[in-house]
Amino acid sequence: MDTKVIGKNFPNYYSKKQVTGKLIFGADIKYPNACYAKILRSKYAHAKIKNIDTLKARSLNGVLAIITGKDIPHNIFGSTHKDQPMIAQDKVRYMGDPVAVVAAEDENIAEKALNLIDLKYEKLPAIFDSIEAMKKNAFPIHRNGNIASHLQIKKGDVEKGFKKSDFIFEETFKTNAVEHVHIEPHAATAVTDEDGHLTVWSAVQRPFLVAADISKILKIPLNKVRVIATAVGGGFGGKNEITMEPLISLLAFKTKRPVQMIYTREEEFRASTVRHPFIMKYKSGVKKDGKIVSRKVEIISDSGAYVSWGESVLKKAIIHCFGPYQIPNLMADGYLVYTNNSIGGSMRGFGVTQVAFAYENHTDSIARNLNIDPVKFRLKNIYDEGCKNATDQTLHNVTIREVLTKAIKISQEMREK
């Protein structure tokens, strides 16, 4: 057996380049004759776009091109729902929605041009609370209403389980939106050649998905699109999807010059996706001896203005929301809800982070109310080898009991020292 690598320590492949400053990040890409792009974003959370006048901006010396929604060949994208325009056309749905993009000789000229674009809006009611958005009389953010998805899991009979329980515990938990705040902001550069090939250098986590989206949005063959992922200065899911790439690509075709865009920190907060805020309602039925027999969960996920990866996040959340516990009767309802908040997208944990906070706090609360040691309460209910989870999957190599027992032992030994 070759053991030249296994069990050995090796320096990180990029470490020398990192410490010497030679590692190439998105903003480090430099092309001669490059121009720079900036996005004009909505100042309203919800409004109809009545008119966009770019005449003054186009006449500014140094402005090379301006694009609006009507210039995008296929102005719609999304992971599951295909509900998000690359540039808003009819209306804006949150304060980060792009309404126009400018390419200019330098960033200062591009910024000045944004201020010369005349936009006429008709303000619409904005909804920032997911519970309010779910009401029947709530103002619709999208045509089909404000509930983007309803997902459900059932196992056993929760109502019968509650009737057999000695105690019923109900609690509601809430989590807030979380911005990724990676050190490196989004940055990308697009370059075309005379044969219509496109190369995009971008700080992305999934270059092949980005290439596929660029191909669809710009209606160009996928074999003419190449996306090169630069070193990523932090991503955590926030660089999982397209942001500026199709826009600068279109501008590169129009100007016939390399086009670069780098988000400011303010743009990161206004325009990038966030971890979904959850409202989680838990109801658990428990026997006197501490055995959990039934659990019902409702999750309301604030998707923000568009779905993005919200349905995938919600799927994982409802699968894991019961915790690592043997509970015969389970039911979860998950609602993905449109609001006029920032878009909820992918972030490490993909929905499990939120529900783990809820079910472990709920577990502690039940243990306290039953006057049972929280560790013993967990050990009484925790998964073992061969258990089946909420989706009836048989679990193998289950070590959670062993891990918890060892962790408690080490903790006690450290306290005794």
Short mmCIF file of C-alpha atoms in Angstrom, two decimals:
data_model
loop_
_atom_site.label_atom_id
_atom_site.label_comp_id
_atom_site.label_asym_id
_atom_site.label_seq_id
_atom_site.Cartn_x
_atom_site.Cartn_y
_atom_site.Cartn_z
CA MET A 1 0.00 0.00 0.00
CA ASP A 2 1.32 3.45 -0.97
CA THR A 3 1.59 5.56 2.19
CA LYS A 4 3.45 8.53 0.72
CA VAL A 5 0.40 10.75 1.25
CA ILE A 6 -1.92 9.01 3.71
CA GLY A 7 -1.34 10.13 7.28
CA LYS A 8 1.24 12.76 6.30
CA ASN A 9 1.07 16.53 6.78
CA PHE A 10 1.55 18.70 3.71
CA PRO A 11 1.44 22.50 3.33
CA ASN A 12 -1.66 23.94 1.72
CA TYR A 13 -1.20 24.17 -2.02
CA TYR A 14 -2.03 27.90 -2.06
CA SER A 15 -0.38 28.90 1.22
CA LYS A 16 2.87 30.27 -0.25
CA LYS A 17 0.99 32.35 -2.83
CA GLN A 18 -1.35 33.63 -0.13
CA VAL A 19 1.34 34.84 2.25
CA THR A 20 3.39 36.39 -0.59
CA GLY A 21 0.37 38.15 -2.09
CA LYS A 22 0.63 36.32 -5.40
CA LEU A 23 -2.71 34.48 -5.25
CA ILE A 24 -5.10 35.87 -7.87
CA PHE A 25 -8.52 36.97 -6.58
CA GLY A 26 -11.43 38.34 -8.58
CA ALA A 27 -10.40 41.99 -8.31
CA ASP A 28 -6.81 41.16 -9.32
CA ILE A 29 -7.70 40.31 -12.92
CA LYS A 30 -6.33 43.09 -15.14
CA TYR A 31 -6.83 43.47 -18.89
CA PRO A 32 -5.52 46.31 -21.05
CA ASN A 33 -8.27 48.57 -22.33
CA ALA A 34 -10.72 47.28 -19.73
CA CYS A 35 -13.80 49.31 -18.83
CA TYR A 36 -15.77 49.25 -15.62
CA ALA A 37 -19.42 48.59 -14.81
CA LYS A 38 -21.76 49.75 -12.09
CA ILE A 39 -25.34 48.76 -11.25
CA LEU A 40 -28.16 51.19 -10.51
CA ARG A 41 -30.35 49.62 -7.86
CA SER A 42 -33.88 50.33 -6.74
CA LYS A 43 -34.34 52.83 -3.93
CA TYR A 44 -37.73 51.29 -3.12
CA ALA A 45 -38.56 47.89 -1.66
CA HIS A 46 -41.63 47.47 -3.89
CA ALA A 47 -42.62 49.65 -6.83
CA LYS A 48 -43.71 49.65 -10.46
CA ILE A 49 -41.16 50.98 -12.93
CA LYS A 50 -43.04 53.61 -14.93
CA ASN A 51 -40.16 54.94 -17.04
CA ILE A 52 -36.36 54.75 -17.40
CA ASP A 53 -34.65 57.62 -19.22
CA THR A 54 -30.95 57.01 -19.90
CA LEU A 55 -30.39 59.83 -22.43
CA LYS A 56 -28.40 62.12 -20.09
CA ALA A 57 -26.32 59.24 -18.82
CA ARG A 58 -25.49 58.05 -22.35
CA SER A 59 -24.31 61.53 -23.33
CA LEU A 60 -21.78 61.69 -20.48
CA ASN A 61 -18.22 61.61 -21.81
CA GLY A 62 -16.65 58.22 -21.06
CA VAL A 63 -19.88 56.21 -20.95
CA LEU A 64 -19.60 53.25 -23.33
CA ALA A 65 -22.88 51.36 -22.90
CA ILE A 66 -26.01 51.21 -20.77
CA ILE A 67 -28.31 48.19 -20.50
CA THR A 68 -31.77 47.83 -18.97
CA GLY A 69 -34.11 44.87 -18.64
CA LYS A 70 -35.28 45.06 -22.26
CA ASP A 71 -31.70 44.42 -23.43
CA ILE A 72 -31.39 41.03 -21.72
CA PRO A 73 -32.16 38.22 -24.22
CA HIS A 74 -33.70 35.91 -21.58
CA ASN A 75 -34.31 38.08 -18.55
CA ILE A 76 -35.23 35.43 -15.97
CA PHE A 77 -33.39 32.89 -13.85
CA GLY A 78 -33.62 30.89 -10.63
CA SER A 79 -32.71 27.55 -9.12
CA THR A 80 -36.24 26.10 -9.01
CA HIS A 81 -38.81 28.84 -9.63
CA LYS A 82 -37.29 30.92 -12.46
CA ASP A 83 -38.79 34.03 -10.87
CA GLN A 84 -35.86 36.48 -10.75
CA PRO A 85 -35.04 38.96 -13.53
CA MET A 86 -31.39 39.78 -14.16
CA ILE A 87 -32.51 43.42 -14.42
CA ALA A 88 -35.96 44.44 -13.18
CA GLN A 89 -38.32 45.55 -15.95
CA ASP A 90 -41.91 45.92 -14.80
CA LYS A 91 -41.35 46.34 -11.09
CA VAL A 92 -38.80 46.10 -8.31
CA ARG A 93 -39.29 43.79 -5.34
CA TYR A 94 -36.51 44.78 -2.94
CA MET A 95 -34.08 47.64 -2.43
CA GLY A 96 -31.24 45.77 -4.14
CA ASP A 97 -33.03 45.03 -7.42
CA PRO A 98 -30.92 46.12 -10.44
CA VAL A 99 -32.72 48.50 -12.82
CA ALA A 100 -29.84 49.54 -15.13
CA VAL A 101 -26.14 48.83 -15.67
CA VAL A 102 -23.51 51.23 -17.00
CA ALA A 103 -20.11 50.49 -18.57
CA ALA A 104 -17.66 53.39 -18.63
CA GLU A 105 -13.98 54.22 -18.98
CA ASP A 106 -13.56 54.23 -15.21
CA GLU A 107 -15.58 53.61 -12.05
CA ASN A 108 -16.05 57.31 -11.26
CA ILE A 109 -17.65 57.99 -14.65
CA ALA A 110 -19.86 54.93 -14.26
CA GLU A 111 -20.98 56.19 -10.84
CA LYS A 112 -21.76 59.65 -12.25
CA ALA A 113 -23.77 58.08 -15.06
CA LEU A 114 -25.93 56.17 -12.57
CA ASN A 115 -26.93 59.48 -11.00
CA LEU A 116 -27.99 60.83 -14.42
CA ILE A 117 -30.45 58.00 -15.12
CA ASP A 118 -33.97 59.31 -14.62
CA LEU A 119 -36.30 56.71 -13.09
CA LYS A 120 -40.01 57.10 -12.49
CA TYR A 121 -41.60 54.76 -9.94
CA GLU A 122 -45.07 54.09 -8.60
CA LYS A 123 -44.67 52.88 -5.04
CA LEU A 124 -46.45 49.66 -4.04
CA PRO A 125 -47.21 48.29 -0.56
CA ALA A 126 -44.11 46.59 0.83
CA ILE A 127 -44.26 43.57 3.15
CA PHE A 128 -41.33 42.81 5.46
CA ASP A 129 -42.98 40.23 7.72
CA SER A 130 -43.45 36.66 6.48
CA ILE A 131 -46.57 36.09 8.64
CA GLU A 132 -48.18 39.20 7.16
CA ALA A 133 -47.18 38.10 3.66
CA MET A 134 -49.03 34.78 4.12
CA LYS A 135 -52.38 36.40 4.88
CA LYS A 136 -55.06 36.01 2.21
CA ASN A 137 -55.51 39.76 1.79
CA ALA A 138 -51.77 40.50 1.62
CA PHE A 139 -50.59 42.51 -1.38
CA PRO A 140 -49.12 40.06 -3.94
CA ILE A 141 -45.38 40.37 -4.51
CA HIS A 142 -45.55 37.85 -7.37
CA ARG A 143 -48.54 36.96 -9.55
CA ASN A 144 -49.20 33.62 -7.90
CA GLY A 145 -49.30 35.04 -4.39
CA ASN A 146 -46.76 35.18 -1.60
CA ILE A 147 -46.40 31.50 -0.73
CA ALA A 148 -43.74 30.22 -3.11
CA SER A 149 -43.68 26.64 -1.82
CA HIS A 150 -45.42 24.40 0.72
CA LEU A 151 -43.51 21.23 1.64
CA GLN A 152 -44.61 18.52 4.05
CA ILE A 153 -43.26 15.38 5.74
CA LYS A 154 -45.38 12.83 7.62
CA LYS A 155 -44.49 9.71 9.55
CA GLY A 156 -46.84 7.81 11.83
CA ASP A 157 -49.81 9.70 13.30
CA VAL A 158 -48.91 12.82 15.29
CA GLU A 159 -52.41 13.41 16.64
CA LYS A 160 -52.65 9.87 18.04
CA GLY A 161 -49.17 10.36 19.44
CA PHE A 162 -50.25 13.51 21.26
CA LYS A 163 -53.25 11.68 22.77
CA LYS A 164 -50.95 8.97 24.14
CA SER A 165 -48.56 11.55 25.62
CA ASP A 166 -48.48 12.54 29.29
CA PHE A 167 -47.19 16.03 28.54
CA ILE A 168 -47.44 18.41 25.59
CA PHE A 169 -44.82 21.12 25.07
CA GLU A 170 -45.19 23.97 22.58
CA GLU A 171 -42.63 26.64 21.73
CA THR A 172 -41.86 29.10 18.94
CA PHE A 173 -38.35 30.02 17.83
CA LYS A 174 -37.14 32.72 15.47
CA THR A 175 -33.86 33.30 13.65
CA ASN A 176 -32.72 36.41 11.81
CA ALA A 177 -31.24 36.97 8.38
CA VAL A 178 -27.45 36.56 8.32
CA GLU A 179 -25.16 38.16 5.75
CA HIS A 180 -22.09 36.13 4.73
CA VAL A 181 -19.70 39.11 5.12
CA HIS A 182 -16.86 37.34 3.32
CA ILE A 183 -13.74 39.50 3.28
CA GLU A 184 -13.64 39.59 -0.54
CA PRO A 185 -16.64 41.23 -2.24
CA HIS A 186 -18.07 39.82 -5.46
CA ALA A 187 -15.78 40.61 -8.39
CA ALA A 188 -15.69 39.49 -12.02
CA THR A 189 -14.25 40.35 -15.43
CA ALA A 190 -15.74 39.38 -18.81
CA VAL A 191 -13.78 39.16 -22.06
CA THR A 192 -15.00 38.28 -25.58
CA ASP A 193 -13.15 37.47 -28.78
CA GLU A 194 -13.93 38.02 -32.47
CA ASP A 195 -15.40 34.51 -32.77
CA GLY A 196 -18.05 35.20 -30.12
CA HIS A 197 -16.38 33.24 -27.35
CA LEU A 198 -16.81 34.54 -23.81
CA THR A 199 -14.42 34.12 -20.89
CA VAL A 200 -15.49 35.22 -17.41
CA TRP A 201 -13.10 35.40 -14.48
CA SER A 202 -15.17 35.42 -11.32
CA ALA A 203 -14.96 34.79 -7.58
CA VAL A 204 -17.56 32.02 -7.66
CA GLN A 205 -17.95 28.69 -5.90
CA ARG A 206 -19.73 26.85 -8.71
CA PRO A 207 -18.30 27.95 -12.08
CA PHE A 208 -20.19 25.40 -14.19
CA LEU A 209 -23.58 26.52 -12.87
CA VAL A 210 -22.61 30.12 -13.57
CA ALA A 211 -21.61 29.21 -17.14
CA ALA A 212 -24.94 27.46 -17.69
CA ASP A 213 -26.88 30.49 -16.42
CA ILE A 214 -24.89 32.89 -18.61
CA SER A 215 -25.61 30.67 -21.62
CA LYS A 216 -29.38 30.68 -20.94
CA ILE A 217 -29.68 34.37 -20.06
CA LEU A 218 -27.66 35.63 -23.03
CA LYS A 219 -28.89 32.88 -25.39
CA ILE A 220 -25.43 31.86 -26.49
CA PRO A 221 -24.16 28.27 -26.86
CA LEU A 222 -22.72 26.83 -23.68
CA ASN A 223 -19.61 25.70 -25.57
CA LYS A 224 -18.81 29.37 -26.18
CA VAL A 225 -18.88 30.23 -22.46
CA ARG A 226 -15.90 29.65 -20.19
CA VAL A 227 -16.02 30.58 -16.51
CA ILE A 228 -12.73 30.56 -14.62
CA ALA A 229 -13.07 30.59 -10.84
CA THR A 230 -10.46 32.83 -9.27
CA ALA A 231 -9.29 32.28 -5.71
CA VAL A 232 -12.30 32.93 -3.50
CA GLY A 233 -11.76 35.18 -0.51
CA GLY A 234 -14.60 33.64 1.46
CA GLY A 235 -17.86 32.30 0.09
CA PHE A 236 -19.88 30.20 2.57
CA GLY A 237 -22.60 29.77 -0.09
CA GLY A 238 -22.83 33.48 -0.87
CA LYS A 239 -20.85 33.02 -4.09
CA ASN A 240 -22.93 30.04 -5.13
CA GLU A 241 -24.94 31.73 -7.85
CA ILE A 242 -24.83 34.44 -10.50
CA THR A 243 -24.79 38.11 -9.58
CA MET A 244 -22.97 40.34 -12.08
CA GLU A 245 -21.60 37.75 -14.53
CA PRO A 246 -24.31 37.84 -17.24
CA LEU A 247 -24.46 41.65 -17.05
CA ILE A 248 -20.78 42.28 -17.61
CA SER A 249 -20.77 39.57 -20.29
CA LEU A 250 -23.47 41.39 -22.25
CA LEU A 251 -21.58 44.66 -21.82
CA ALA A 252 -18.40 42.99 -23.07
CA PHE A 253 -20.21 41.95 -26.25
CA LYS A 254 -21.63 45.46 -26.68
CA THR A 255 -18.43 47.41 -26.01
CA LYS A 256 -16.07 44.80 -27.53
CA ARG A 257 -13.82 45.45 -24.55
CA PRO A 258 -13.08 43.62 -21.29
CA VAL A 259 -15.55 44.67 -18.59
CA GLN A 260 -14.91 44.45 -14.85
CA MET A 261 -17.23 44.90 -11.91
CA ILE A 262 -16.40 44.82 -8.19
CA TYR A 263 -19.07 45.20 -5.54
CA THR A 264 -18.60 47.72 -2.77
CA ARG A 265 -19.26 46.55 0.79
CA GLU A 266 -22.52 48.48 0.72
CA GLU A 267 -23.58 46.56 -2.39
CA GLU A 268 -22.77 43.27 -0.66
CA PHE A 269 -25.23 44.15 2.09
CA ARG A 270 -27.87 45.44 -0.32
CA ALA A 271 -27.66 42.91 -3.11
CA SER A 272 -26.16 39.60 -2.02
CA THR A 273 -28.22 36.75 -0.60
CA VAL A 274 -28.63 36.05 3.12
CA ARG A 275 -29.39 33.09 5.36
CA HIS A 276 -33.17 32.67 5.49
CA PRO A 277 -34.91 34.00 8.60
CA PHE A 278 -37.08 31.21 10.05
CA ILE A 279 -40.10 31.14 12.33
CA MET A 280 -40.33 27.63 13.81
CA LYS A 281 -43.27 26.33 15.84
CA TYR A 282 -42.60 23.13 17.79
CA LYS A 283 -45.13 20.86 19.50
CA SER A 284 -43.88 17.70 21.23
CA GLY A 285 -45.70 14.92 23.08
CA VAL A 286 -43.65 13.20 25.82
CA LYS A 287 -44.20 10.34 28.26
CA LYS A 288 -43.50 10.68 32.00
CA ASP A 289 -40.30 8.69 31.63
CA GLY A 290 -38.99 11.24 29.09
CA LYS A 291 -39.67 9.30 25.91
CA ILE A 292 -40.71 11.57 23.01
CA VAL A 293 -43.62 9.97 21.15
CA SER A 294 -44.84 12.73 18.84
CA ARG A 295 -43.51 15.93 17.28
CA LYS A 296 -45.14 18.46 14.98
CA VAL A 297 -43.16 21.32 13.41
CA GLU A 298 -44.15 24.31 11.30
CA ILE A 299 -41.44 26.30 9.54
CA ILE A 300 -42.03 29.66 7.86
CA SER A 301 -39.01 30.66 5.80
CA ASP A 302 -38.65 34.26 4.62
CA SER A 303 -37.48 33.91 1.02
CA GLY A 304 -37.22 37.63 0.41
CA ALA A 305 -38.01 38.97 -3.05
CA TYR A 306 -37.14 35.79 -5.00
CA VAL A 307 -36.78 32.06 -4.36
CA SER A 308 -33.12 31.54 -5.31
CA TRP A 309 -32.10 28.35 -3.40
CA GLY A 310 -34.94 28.75 -0.90
CA GLU A 311 -36.83 25.57 -1.79
CA SER A 312 -33.68 23.43 -1.46
CA VAL A 313 -32.97 25.06 1.90
CA LEU A 314 -36.51 24.40 3.10
CA LYS A 315 -36.40 20.75 1.98
CA LYS A 316 -33.32 20.11 4.08
CA ALA A 317 -34.83 22.02 7.00
CA ILE A 318 -38.01 19.94 7.19
CA ILE A 319 -36.04 16.69 6.88
CA HIS A 320 -33.77 17.61 9.80
CA CYS A 321 -36.15 19.69 11.94
CA PHE A 322 -37.05 16.81 14.30
CA GLY A 323 -33.50 16.44 15.54
CA PRO A 324 -31.42 13.25 15.91
CA TYR A 325 -34.10 11.59 18.01
CA GLN A 326 -36.17 8.41 17.73
CA ILE A 327 -39.71 9.76 17.49
CA PRO A 328 -42.35 7.43 15.99
CA ASN A 329 -44.87 10.11 15.04
CA LEU A 330 -43.67 13.09 13.03
CA MET A 331 -45.12 15.86 10.90
CA ALA A 332 -43.53 18.98 9.43
CA ASP A 333 -45.00 21.73 7.29
CA GLY A 334 -42.63 24.12 5.60
CA TYR A 335 -43.70 27.38 3.93
CA LEU A 336 -41.40 29.43 1.70
CA VAL A 337 -42.77 32.95 1.68
CA TYR A 338 -42.06 35.96 -0.54
CA THR A 339 -41.44 39.30 1.20
CA ASN A 340 -39.76 42.53 0.10
CA ASN A 341 -36.68 41.75 2.15
CA SER A 342 -33.22 40.75 0.88
CA ILE A 343 -33.16 37.49 -1.03
CA GLY A 344 -32.59 34.34 1.02
CA GLY A 345 -30.00 32.11 -0.64
CA SER A 346 -27.52 29.37 0.06
CA MET A 347 -25.45 29.57 3.23
CA ARG A 348 -23.54 26.94 5.14
CA GLY A 349 -25.95 24.59 6.88
CA PHE A 350 -28.65 25.03 4.21
CA GLY A 351 -31.54 25.36 6.66
CA VAL A 352 -30.21 22.86 9.20
CA THR A 353 -28.50 25.62 11.20
CA GLN A 354 -31.82 27.28 11.98
CA VAL A 355 -33.71 24.12 12.94
CA ALA A 356 -30.80 22.77 15.03
CA PHE A 357 -30.99 25.94 17.13
CA ALA A 358 -34.72 25.33 17.59
CA TYR A 359 -34.85 21.61 18.31
CA GLU A 360 -31.93 21.63 20.75
CA ASN A 361 -33.37 24.56 22.70
CA HIS A 362 -36.73 22.75 22.65
CA THR A 363 -35.00 19.59 23.94
CA ASP A 364 -33.40 21.50 26.83
CA SER A 365 -36.73 23.14 27.68
CA ILE A 366 -38.56 19.81 27.83
CA ALA A 367 -35.83 18.25 30.00
CA ARG A 368 -35.97 21.16 32.45
CA ASN A 369 -39.77 21.00 32.68
CA LEU A 370 -39.64 17.24 33.37
CA ASN A 371 -36.77 17.71 35.83
CA ILE A 372 -34.63 15.26 33.83
CA ASP A 373 -30.92 15.76 33.23
CA PRO A 374 -30.69 17.11 29.64
CA VAL A 375 -27.94 14.62 28.72
CA LYS A 376 -29.93 11.64 30.07
CA PHE A 377 -33.00 12.94 28.26
CA ARG A 378 -31.08 13.04 24.98
CA LEU A 379 -29.57 9.59 25.50
CA LYS A 380 -33.04 8.19 26.09
CA ASN A 381 -34.26 9.47 22.72
CA ILE A 382 -31.20 9.64 20.51
CA TYR A 383 -30.64 7.73 17.25
CA ASP A 384 -29.01 4.29 17.36
CA GLU A 385 -27.64 2.01 14.66
CA GLY A 386 -30.38 0.90 12.26
CA CYS A 387 -32.88 3.61 13.23
CA LYS A 388 -35.06 5.17 10.55
CA ASN A 389 -35.24 8.92 10.17
CA ALA A 390 -38.17 11.13 9.18
CA THR A 391 -37.99 10.10 5.53
CA ASP A 392 -37.75 6.39 6.45
CA GLN A 393 -34.08 6.18 5.60
CA THR A 394 -32.24 3.48 7.57
CA LEU A 395 -29.22 4.99 9.34
CA HIS A 396 -25.87 3.21 9.41
CA ASN A 397 -22.62 3.90 11.27
CA VAL A 398 -24.50 5.92 13.88
CA THR A 399 -21.99 7.18 16.46
CA ILE A 400 -23.92 10.01 18.08
CA ARG A 401 -24.49 8.14 21.37
CA GLU A 402 -20.79 7.32 21.60
CA VAL A 403 -19.77 10.89 20.73
CA LEU A 404 -22.15 12.45 23.28
CA THR A 405 -21.06 10.05 26.02
CA LYS A 406 -17.36 10.72 25.39
CA ALA A 407 -17.93 14.47 25.22
CA ILE A 408 -19.66 14.45 28.61
CA LYS A 409 -16.89 12.32 30.12
CA ILE A 410 -14.15 14.65 28.85
CA SER A 411 -16.10 17.69 30.05
CA GLN A 412 -16.43 16.21 33.54
CA GLU A 413 -12.73 15.34 33.66
CA MET A 414 -11.79 18.89 32.68
CA ARG A 415 -14.05 20.36 35.37
CA GLU A 416 -12.50 18.09 38.01
CA LYS A 417 -9.03 19.35 37.10
#
